[in-house]
Coordinates of C-alpha atoms in Angstrom, one line a residue:
X124 CA 125.4 132.3 86.4
X125 CA 122.3 129.2 86.1
X126 CA 123.3 128.8 82.6
X127 CA 121.6 125.5 82.7
X128 CA 117.9 126.8 83.0
X129 CA 118.0 129.5 80.1
X130 CA 116.1 128.7 77.4
X131 CA 117.2 126.0 74.7
X132 CA 115.0 123.4 72.7
X133 CA 115.9 120.0 72.1
X134 CA 117.0 119.5 68.4
X135 CA 114.0 118.6 65.1
X136 CA 114.4 114.8 66.0
X137 CA 113.3 115.5 69.4
X138 CA 110.6 118.4 68.3
X139 CA 107.6 116.1 69.8
X140 CA 103.8 116.1 67.6
X141 CA 101.6 115.5 70.4
X142 CA 99.6 117.9 72.1
X143 CA 99.2 118.3 75.7
X144 CA 96.2 117.7 77.4
X145 CA 95.0 120.1 80.1
X146 CA 94.6 118.5 83.6
X147 CA 91.7 116.1 85.3
X148 CA 89.3 118.7 86.1
X149 CA 90.8 122.2 85.1
X150 CA 88.0 124.6 84.5
X151 CA 87.5 128.1 82.7
X152 CA 89.9 130.9 84.9
X153 CA 88.2 132.9 87.2
X154 CA 87.6 136.6 84.8
X155 CA 89.9 139.6 86.2
X156 CA 89.9 141.3 88.7
X157 CA 88.5 138.4 90.8
X158 CA 91.8 136.0 89.3
X159 CA 94.2 138.3 90.7
X160 CA 93.6 136.8 94.0
X161 CA 91.9 133.4 93.1
X162 CA 92.9 130.0 91.5
X163 CA 91.3 126.7 91.1
X164 CA 93.8 124.5 92.6
X165 CA 92.7 121.5 89.2
X166 CA 93.9 124.6 86.5
X167 CA 98.1 124.5 88.7
X168 CA 97.8 121.6 90.8
X169 CA 100.6 122.8 92.7
X170 CA 100.2 123.4 96.0
X171 CA 105.1 123.7 96.5
X172 CA 105.0 127.3 97.2
X173 CA 102.0 126.8 99.9
X174 CA 104.0 125.1 102.2
X175 CA 107.9 127.3 100.9
X176 CA 106.0 130.3 101.8
X177 CA 103.4 129.7 104.3
X178 CA 104.6 132.1 106.4
X179 CA 104.7 135.1 104.0
X180 CA 101.3 135.8 102.7
X181 CA 102.3 134.2 99.0
X182 CA 99.6 132.1 98.3
X183 CA 97.3 130.1 100.3
X184 CA 95.4 126.3 99.1
X185 CA 92.0 126.8 100.3
X186 CA 89.6 123.8 99.3
X187 CA 89.5 123.7 95.3
X188 CA 91.8 127.4 94.7
X189 CA 94.7 128.9 96.2
X190 CA 94.2 131.8 97.4
X191 CA 96.1 135.6 97.0
X192 CA 96.3 137.3 99.5
X193 CA 99.5 139.7 98.2
X194 CA 101.9 139.6 99.8
X195 CA 106.2 139.0 99.1
X196 CA 108.8 138.5 101.1
X197 CA 109.4 141.9 102.0
X198 CA 105.9 143.2 102.2
X199 CA 104.3 141.1 104.5
X200 CA 101.6 144.1 104.1
X201 CA 100.7 143.2 101.1
X202 CA 102.0 144.0 97.7
X203 CA 99.6 147.6 97.3
X204 CA 100.9 149.1 101.1
X205 CA 104.3 148.5 99.4
X206 CA 103.1 150.2 96.3
X207 CA 101.8 152.8 98.1
X208 CA 105.9 152.7 100.2
X209 CA 107.1 153.3 96.2
X210 CA 104.8 155.7 95.8
X211 CA 106.0 158.6 98.0
X212 CA 109.3 157.8 96.6
X213 CA 108.5 159.0 92.8
X214 CA 106.0 160.1 91.3
X215 CA 103.7 156.9 90.0
X216 CA 100.3 158.7 89.1
X217 CA 101.4 161.4 86.3
X218 CA 101.2 158.6 83.9
X219 CA 105.3 158.9 83.6
X220 CA 105.7 155.5 84.7
X221 CA 104.1 152.9 82.3
X222 CA 106.1 150.5 82.0
X223 CA 107.8 147.7 83.9
X224 CA 109.8 144.9 84.8
X225 CA 109.8 142.2 87.9
X226 CA 113.0 140.4 87.5
X227 CA 112.5 137.1 90.2
X228 CA 109.1 137.5 90.6
X229 CA 107.6 134.9 92.7
X230 CA 103.7 135.2 92.0
X231 CA 103.7 137.9 90.0
X232 CA 101.7 139.9 93.3
X233 CA 104.0 143.0 92.8
X234 CA 102.7 143.1 89.2
X235 CA 98.8 141.8 89.4
X236 CA 98.2 145.6 92.2
X237 CA 100.3 148.1 89.9
X238 CA 97.8 147.1 87.3
X239 CA 95.1 148.9 89.3
X240 CA 97.5 151.7 88.7
X241 CA 97.8 151.8 85.2
X242 CA 101.3 151.0 84.9
X243 CA 101.9 147.4 83.1
X244 CA 104.8 145.5 83.8
X245 CA 106.1 142.1 83.0
X246 CA 107.3 140.0 85.5
X247 CA 109.6 137.6 85.1
X248 CA 112.1 133.9 87.2
X249 CA 113.1 131.1 85.7
X250 CA 111.2 126.8 85.8
X251 CA 113.5 126.0 89.2
X252 CA 112.6 124.4 92.1
X253 CA 109.2 126.7 92.9
X254 CA 107.7 124.5 89.9
X255 CA 105.4 127.0 89.0
X256 CA 105.5 130.6 90.5
X257 CA 105.4 132.1 86.9
X258 CA 102.0 129.5 85.6
X259 CA 100.3 130.9 88.9
X260 CA 100.3 134.8 87.6
X261 CA 99.5 134.0 84.1
X262 CA 96.9 132.0 85.9
X263 CA 95.9 134.7 87.8
X264 CA 95.5 137.4 85.3
X265 CA 99.3 139.0 85.2
X266 CA 101.9 139.4 82.2
X267 CA 104.4 138.0 83.3
X268 CA 107.2 135.5 81.4
X269 CA 109.8 132.5 82.0
X270 CA 113.3 134.1 82.4
X271 CA 116.4 134.1 84.0
X272 CA 119.4 136.5 83.5
X273 CA 122.3 134.3 82.8
X274 CA 124.3 135.2 80.3
X275 CA 122.0 135.9 76.7
X276 CA 120.7 138.8 76.3
X277 CA 116.8 140.2 78.4
X278 CA 114.2 139.7 75.0
X279 CA 113.4 142.8 75.3
X280 CA 115.0 145.9 73.5
X281 CA 116.9 149.6 74.9
X282 CA 115.0 151.9 76.3
X283 CA 112.4 149.8 76.9
X284 CA 111.3 150.0 80.3
X285 CA 109.9 153.4 83.0
X286 CA 110.4 150.8 86.0
X287 CA 113.4 147.8 86.6
X288 CA 112.2 146.4 90.1
X289 CA 114.3 143.7 92.4
X290 CA 112.7 142.2 96.0
X291 CA 114.3 140.2 96.8
X292 CA 115.1 138.4 93.8
X293 CA 118.1 136.9 93.9
X294 CA 120.1 138.4 91.4
X295 CA 123.8 138.3 91.9
X296 CA 123.7 141.8 91.3
X297 CA 127.2 143.0 91.8
X298 CA 128.7 139.8 90.7
X299 CA 130.2 139.7 87.3
X300 CA 131.4 143.1 86.5
X301 CA 128.3 143.5 87.7
X302 CA 126.5 142.1 84.2
X303 CA 123.0 141.8 85.2
X304 CA 123.0 145.6 86.8
X305 CA 124.2 146.6 83.3
X306 CA 121.4 144.9 81.0
X307 CA 118.8 146.9 83.2
X308 CA 120.8 149.4 82.0
X309 CA 120.5 148.8 78.3
X310 CA 116.4 148.5 79.2
X311 CA 116.0 151.3 80.9
X312 CA 115.2 154.2 79.9
X313 CA 116.7 158.0 80.2
X314 CA 115.9 159.1 83.3
X315 CA 113.8 155.4 84.3
X316 CA 114.5 153.3 87.4
X317 CA 115.6 150.8 89.8
X318 CA 114.3 149.8 92.7
X319 CA 115.2 146.8 94.7
X320 CA 114.0 145.7 98.5
X321 CA 115.4 142.7 100.3
X322 CA 119.4 141.7 100.0
X323 CA 121.9 144.2 101.2
X324 CA 118.4 146.9 101.9
X325 CA 118.9 147.9 105.4
X326 CA 120.7 144.9 106.1
X327 CA 121.8 146.5 109.3
X328 CA 119.1 146.1 110.2
X329 CA 118.4 142.4 108.9
X330 CA 121.7 140.2 109.3
X331 CA 120.8 138.6 111.9
X332 CA 117.3 137.3 110.3
X333 CA 118.7 137.0 107.6
X334 CA 121.2 134.8 108.9
X335 CA 124.6 136.6 107.0
X336 CA 127.1 139.2 108.5
X337 CA 127.2 142.3 108.3
X338 CA 130.7 142.0 106.9
X339 CA 129.4 140.1 104.0
X340 CA 125.4 142.1 103.6
X341 CA 128.0 145.5 103.5
X342 CA 129.6 144.6 101.1
X343 CA 127.5 143.3 98.9
X344 CA 125.6 146.7 99.0
X345 CA 129.5 148.6 98.1
X346 CA 129.5 146.6 94.9
X347 CA 126.1 147.3 94.2
X348 CA 127.2 151.1 94.6
X349 CA 130.0 151.5 93.3
X350 CA 127.8 148.8 90.1
X351 CA 124.9 151.8 89.4
X352 CA 127.8 154.4 89.5
X353 CA 130.3 153.0 86.8
X354 CA 126.8 153.2 85.0
X355 CA 126.2 157.4 85.8
X356 CA 123.0 155.8 87.9
X357 CA 122.2 158.5 91.0
X358 CA 121.3 156.7 94.2
X359 CA 117.8 158.4 94.6
X360 CA 116.5 158.2 97.5
X361 CA 117.0 154.5 100.7
X362 CA 114.5 154.5 103.1
X363 CA 114.0 151.4 105.3
X364 CA 113.7 148.1 102.9
X365 CA 113.1 150.6 99.7
X366 CA 116.6 151.5 97.8
X367 CA 115.6 154.0 93.5
X368 CA 118.7 154.9 91.8
X369 CA 117.6 156.9 89.3
X370 CA 118.6 156.1 85.0
X371 CA 120.4 158.8 83.1
X372 CA 118.2 160.8 81.1
X373 CA 121.7 161.4 78.1
X374 CA 124.8 160.3 77.8
X375 CA 126.8 163.8 77.7
X376 CA 128.8 163.4 81.9
X377 CA 128.9 159.6 81.3
X378 CA 131.5 160.2 79.1
X379 CA 133.1 162.9 80.2
X380 CA 133.3 160.3 83.3
X381 CA 134.6 157.0 81.6
X382 CA 138.1 158.9 82.3
X383 CA 137.6 158.4 85.8
X384 CA 135.7 155.1 85.6
X385 CA 137.4 152.6 83.2
X386 CA 134.7 149.3 83.9
X387 CA 132.6 149.4 82.7
X388 CA 133.4 150.4 78.7
X389 CA 130.4 151.9 76.1
X390 CA 129.7 148.4 73.7
X391 CA 131.1 149.4 70.3
X392 CA 129.7 146.1 68.5
X393 CA 125.6 145.1 68.7
X394 CA 123.5 147.9 68.5
X395 CA 121.1 148.1 71.5
X396 CA 117.9 146.3 70.3
X397 CA 119.3 142.9 69.4
X398 CA 118.1 140.1 72.6
X399 CA 117.8 136.7 70.7
X400 CA 120.3 134.3 72.2
X401 CA 121.8 138.1 71.9
X402 CA 125.1 136.9 75.1
X403 CA 125.6 140.0 77.6
X404 CA 128.5 142.1 77.5
X405 CA 129.7 144.3 80.4
X406 CA 129.3 147.5 78.6
X407 CA 127.1 150.1 78.8
X408 CA 125.1 150.3 76.2
X409 CA 125.0 153.9 74.2
X410 CA 122.1 156.0 74.8
X411 CA 121.6 158.1 71.3
X412 CA 123.5 161.4 70.9
X413 CA 122.4 164.2 72.5
X414 CA 123.5 168.5 71.1
X415 CA 122.0 169.4 74.6
X416 CA 122.5 168.6 78.2
X417 CA 119.1 169.0 79.0
X418 CA 117.3 166.5 76.0
X419 CA 116.1 163.6 76.6
X420 CA 118.5 160.7 75.1
X421 CA 116.1 159.4 71.7
X422 CA 113.5 162.2 72.2
X423 CA 111.4 162.9 75.6
X424 CA 107.7 160.3 76.0
X425 CA 104.3 161.7 76.8
X426 CA 102.6 160.4 80.4
X427 CA 100.2 157.6 79.6
X428 CA 97.5 157.0 77.7
X429 CA 98.4 160.4 75.3
X430 CA 101.6 158.4 74.7
X431 CA 99.4 155.2 73.5
X432 CA 98.5 157.8 69.6
X433 CA 101.4 159.5 69.9
X434 CA 103.8 159.5 67.5
X435 CA 106.9 156.8 69.3
X436 CA 110.5 158.9 69.7
X437 CA 111.6 156.2 67.0
X438 CA 109.4 157.2 64.0
X439 CA 110.0 161.1 64.2
X440 CA 113.5 160.6 64.3
X441 CA 113.8 158.5 61.3
X442 CA 114.6 155.2 63.1
X443 CA 112.2 152.0 62.0
X444 CA 113.4 152.1 58.2
X445 CA 109.9 153.1 56.0
X446 CA 107.8 154.7 58.9
X447 CA 106.8 157.9 59.2
X448 CA 104.6 160.1 61.4
X449 CA 101.6 159.3 58.4
X450 CA 102.1 155.5 58.2
X451 CA 102.3 155.1 62.0
X452 CA 98.8 156.6 62.7
X453 CA 97.0 155.5 59.9
X454 CA 98.1 151.8 60.9
X455 CA 96.6 153.2 64.9
X456 CA 93.1 153.4 62.4
X457 CA 93.5 150.7 60.7
X458 CA 93.3 148.4 63.7
X459 CA 90.2 150.2 65.3
X460 CA 88.4 148.9 61.6
X461 CA 89.8 145.6 62.4
X462 CA 89.0 145.7 65.8
X463 CA 85.6 146.0 64.9
X464 CA 85.2 144.1 62.0
X465 CA 86.5 140.6 64.4
X466 CA 84.0 141.7 66.7
X467 CA 81.3 141.7 64.1
X468 CA 81.9 138.0 62.9
X469 CA 82.9 136.5 67.0
X470 CA 80.9 137.6 69.3
X471 CA 83.5 135.9 72.3
X472 CA 85.3 138.4 71.0
X473 CA 82.7 141.6 71.2
X474 CA 82.7 140.2 75.1
X475 CA 83.8 142.5 77.4
X476 CA 86.0 140.6 79.8
X477 CA 85.5 137.0 78.2
X478 CA 89.0 137.3 77.0
X479 CA 92.5 138.4 79.5
X480 CA 95.8 137.4 78.3
X481 CA 96.0 138.1 74.5
X482 CA 99.0 136.8 72.2
X483 CA 99.6 138.8 68.7
X484 CA 102.2 136.5 67.7
X485 CA 102.9 139.1 64.8
X486 CA 102.6 142.7 66.3
X487 CA 104.5 145.5 63.5
X488 CA 103.2 148.1 65.4
X489 CA 101.2 147.4 68.1
X490 CA 98.3 148.6 66.6
X491 CA 96.4 145.4 67.5
X492 CA 96.8 145.6 71.3
X493 CA 96.1 149.3 71.3
X494 CA 93.2 149.1 69.4
X495 CA 91.8 147.3 72.7
X496 CA 93.2 149.3 75.8
X497 CA 89.3 150.0 76.7
X498 CA 88.7 146.0 76.9
X499 CA 89.8 144.4 80.4
X500 CA 92.8 142.6 79.0
X501 CA 96.8 142.9 78.2
X502 CA 98.5 141.6 75.1
X503 CA 102.0 140.4 74.8
X504 CA 103.0 141.8 71.1
X505 CA 105.4 139.8 70.0
X506 CA 108.3 140.7 67.0
X507 CA 109.2 138.0 65.1
X508 CA 113.4 138.0 64.9
X509 CA 112.6 137.2 61.3
X510 CA 110.3 140.9 60.8
X511 CA 111.3 142.8 58.3
X512 CA 111.4 145.7 60.6
X513 CA 112.3 145.8 64.3
X514 CA 109.2 147.5 66.0
X515 CA 109.5 147.0 69.4
X516 CA 111.0 149.5 70.7
X517 CA 108.3 151.3 68.8
X518 CA 105.4 148.7 71.2
X519 CA 107.0 150.3 74.1
X520 CA 107.1 154.0 73.2
X521 CA 103.5 153.0 73.1
X522 CA 103.4 152.6 76.9
X523 CA 102.5 148.3 75.9
X524 CA 104.4 145.7 75.7
X525 CA 105.9 142.5 74.6
X526 CA 108.6 140.0 73.4
X527 CA 110.8 138.9 70.9
X528 CA 110.6 135.4 69.3
X529 CA 111.1 133.5 66.5
X530 CA 107.9 131.2 66.3
X531 CA 109.9 128.2 64.5
X532 CA 110.6 126.9 67.9
X533 CA 108.4 127.4 71.5
X534 CA 107.3 129.9 73.6
X535 CA 108.8 130.7 77.2
X536 CA 105.8 130.5 78.7
X537 CA 103.8 127.7 80.1
X538 CA 101.1 125.2 78.5
X539 CA 97.6 127.4 78.3
X540 CA 99.0 131.1 79.7
X541 CA 96.6 132.8 76.5
X542 CA 92.8 133.1 75.7
X543 CA 92.9 134.1 72.4
X544 CA 95.6 134.3 69.7
X545 CA 96.3 136.8 66.8
X546 CA 98.1 135.9 64.5
X547 CA 98.2 138.3 61.3
X548 CA 100.1 136.9 58.3
X549 CA 102.8 134.7 60.6
X550 CA 102.9 130.9 57.8
X551 CA 103.6 134.0 55.4
X552 CA 106.7 135.1 57.2
X553 CA 107.5 131.6 58.3
X554 CA 106.2 129.8 54.6
X555 CA 109.6 128.3 54.2
X556 CA 111.6 128.6 57.4
X557 CA 109.7 125.8 59.6
X558 CA 106.2 123.8 59.3
X559 CA 103.2 125.1 60.2
X560 CA 101.9 122.5 62.0
X561 CA 104.6 123.0 64.5
X562 CA 104.0 126.7 65.1
X563 CA 99.7 125.4 65.2
X564 CA 100.9 123.0 67.9
X565 CA 102.5 125.0 69.7
X566 CA 100.2 127.6 69.8
X567 CA 97.6 124.8 70.2
X568 CA 99.6 123.9 73.0
X569 CA 99.9 128.1 74.7
X570 CA 96.1 128.3 74.0
X571 CA 93.8 127.2 76.7
X572 CA 91.1 125.0 76.6
X573 CA 87.8 127.0 74.5
X574 CA 90.3 130.1 74.2
X575 CA 90.4 131.4 70.5
X576 CA 92.5 132.5 67.7
X577 CA 91.9 135.1 64.6
X578 CA 94.4 133.9 62.1
X579 CA 94.5 136.6 59.2
X580 CA 97.0 135.1 55.6
X581 CA 96.6 134.4 52.1
X582 CA 93.4 132.4 51.1
X583 CA 95.6 129.7 49.8
X584 CA 97.6 129.4 53.5
X585 CA 94.9 129.3 54.6
X586 CA 93.3 126.3 52.9
X587 CA 96.2 124.0 54.0
X588 CA 95.8 125.6 57.5
X589 CA 92.5 125.1 58.0
X590 CA 93.5 120.9 57.8
X591 CA 95.7 121.5 59.6
X592 CA 93.1 123.1 63.0
X593 CA 90.6 120.6 61.5
X594 CA 93.1 117.5 62.5
X595 CA 93.8 120.2 66.1
X596 CA 90.3 119.5 67.2
X597 CA 89.7 123.3 67.0
X598 CA 85.8 124.6 66.0
X599 CA 87.2 126.8 63.1
X600 CA 85.8 128.6 59.5
X601 CA 86.5 130.5 57.5
X602 CA 85.9 134.1 56.4
X603 CA 86.3 137.4 54.8
X604 CA 88.9 140.3 56.5
X605 CA 87.3 144.0 56.5
X606 CA 87.6 144.2 52.9
X607 CA 84.6 142.1 51.4
X608 CA 85.1 138.8 49.4
X609 CA 86.6 140.5 46.2
X610 CA 90.5 140.3 48.9
X611 CA 92.5 137.4 49.0
X612 CA 93.1 138.1 52.4
X613 CA 90.6 135.9 54.7
X614 CA 89.4 135.1 58.0
X615 CA 89.7 131.8 60.2
X616 CA 88.0 132.3 63.4
X617 CA 88.7 129.1 65.9
X618 CA 88.1 127.5 68.9
X619 CA 90.2 124.8 70.6
X620 CA 87.9 122.4 72.4
X621 CA 87.7 122.0 76.1
X622 CA 89.5 118.3 77.0
X623 CA 91.5 117.1 79.4
X624 CA 93.3 114.2 81.1
X625 CA 91.4 111.2 82.0
X626 CA 89.9 110.7 85.5
X627 CA 93.1 109.9 87.3
X628 CA 91.2 106.5 89.3
X629 CA 89.9 105.7 85.7
X630 CA 93.1 106.1 83.0
X631 CA 90.5 103.7 81.0
X632 CA 87.8 106.3 80.1
X633 CA 87.3 108.8 77.3
X634 CA 89.9 112.2 77.4
X635 CA 86.7 114.4 79.2
X636 CA 85.0 116.8 76.0
X637 CA 83.0 118.1 77.8
X638 CA 83.1 121.6 80.3
X639 CA 82.2 120.4 84.1

């Protein structure tokens, strides 16, 4: 089940107390939307995929850069044309499909082209023989994480995504009692879509090219169909190389069906949103109860863009402890005010296009990301596992994306992932849980050279943080927050200096400190 490729962390005595330099010749990435198609070779110096996927239009090497034509194994005409094909089968234009997950994403060309249609994707793939597929995606400015379907739940809440996608992603959907498709069901919203292309879809026309027998492919297809049926999914359409299933909007019929399909049973034990080192189980995550067969379990979502500011159904139903509609609306307004203050005190933050990949380490209700919605950037909203209230489901119901994370551990991503990191009260939250220096070293690892950080916290905490930050050679200053000088909470605004490994032909040369 490829468990060895799952996330695992070093023991305490194995932790590296060091900074990771950028490769020699590192350059500031291209700005979006140019970055979608072009990446500097020096920033991700791996040519392996240009050879292995040469015929499939994934990535080409040209001089000092990589070019991404937008192709994929199952979309040689490019991701745009492929998305057009999907759009002929389900509605991608009315804002009902906003969040998407691409499993086994390659260099995330599907995600890159979904963005231009106002669909916000998370793409994930393991760190495997392809070495840097997710790193390419991030360098292009596309939301992506290192991840795999093996034995643990994916780090997302239930009912998160409007659409899940697999294009030749090599995940054995029909095996292990349908465990992996059952996990996709958990994270799909009621009425959400699962899209499959590549083996075994349309095997009748492709079996020779796939070097597999008709019997083997037919058996795989039947296995997937059978699991989908047992999850109460409806197969909407299969046309050419695409097959699309839809999850039911509630479980009224499904409960009656359990009398016929004994497997998978409904889950009894686990909270549906628990997903941090939580083992997957071959059981169906029950949807919230409904009183009518036409009702949408958990409450209906408004279409995008109204979805961003509409009160999320989880809050309306009272299932988020201590958060009312009024608190939610006040939080949205508060973050608009805070973000305009950030722009006033940090000129780089105020420049549209300066930052593309943004991380909010303690996202709460997603107000920070919502306040930045008109900027050409995306925000990965992390909800700490230690947070008092689990708000990640709310973030997804707003049409935003995020993950669960424990900041005492490294994040499932490559060095130099983010242009900007926002850390609100993170050091107070983790004060007695782990070493502040370890958290700051991880921030340094995932921050790009000349990327910026805003840390907001109690002044006493920030005084300690400032001394470590100065040791990281970040340019930093402490300033008042939007409430003025008499508020205990302050801000640290910092920028990571440009810094790379020495030139390969002269190991004695001093580490390069100036931007090319």
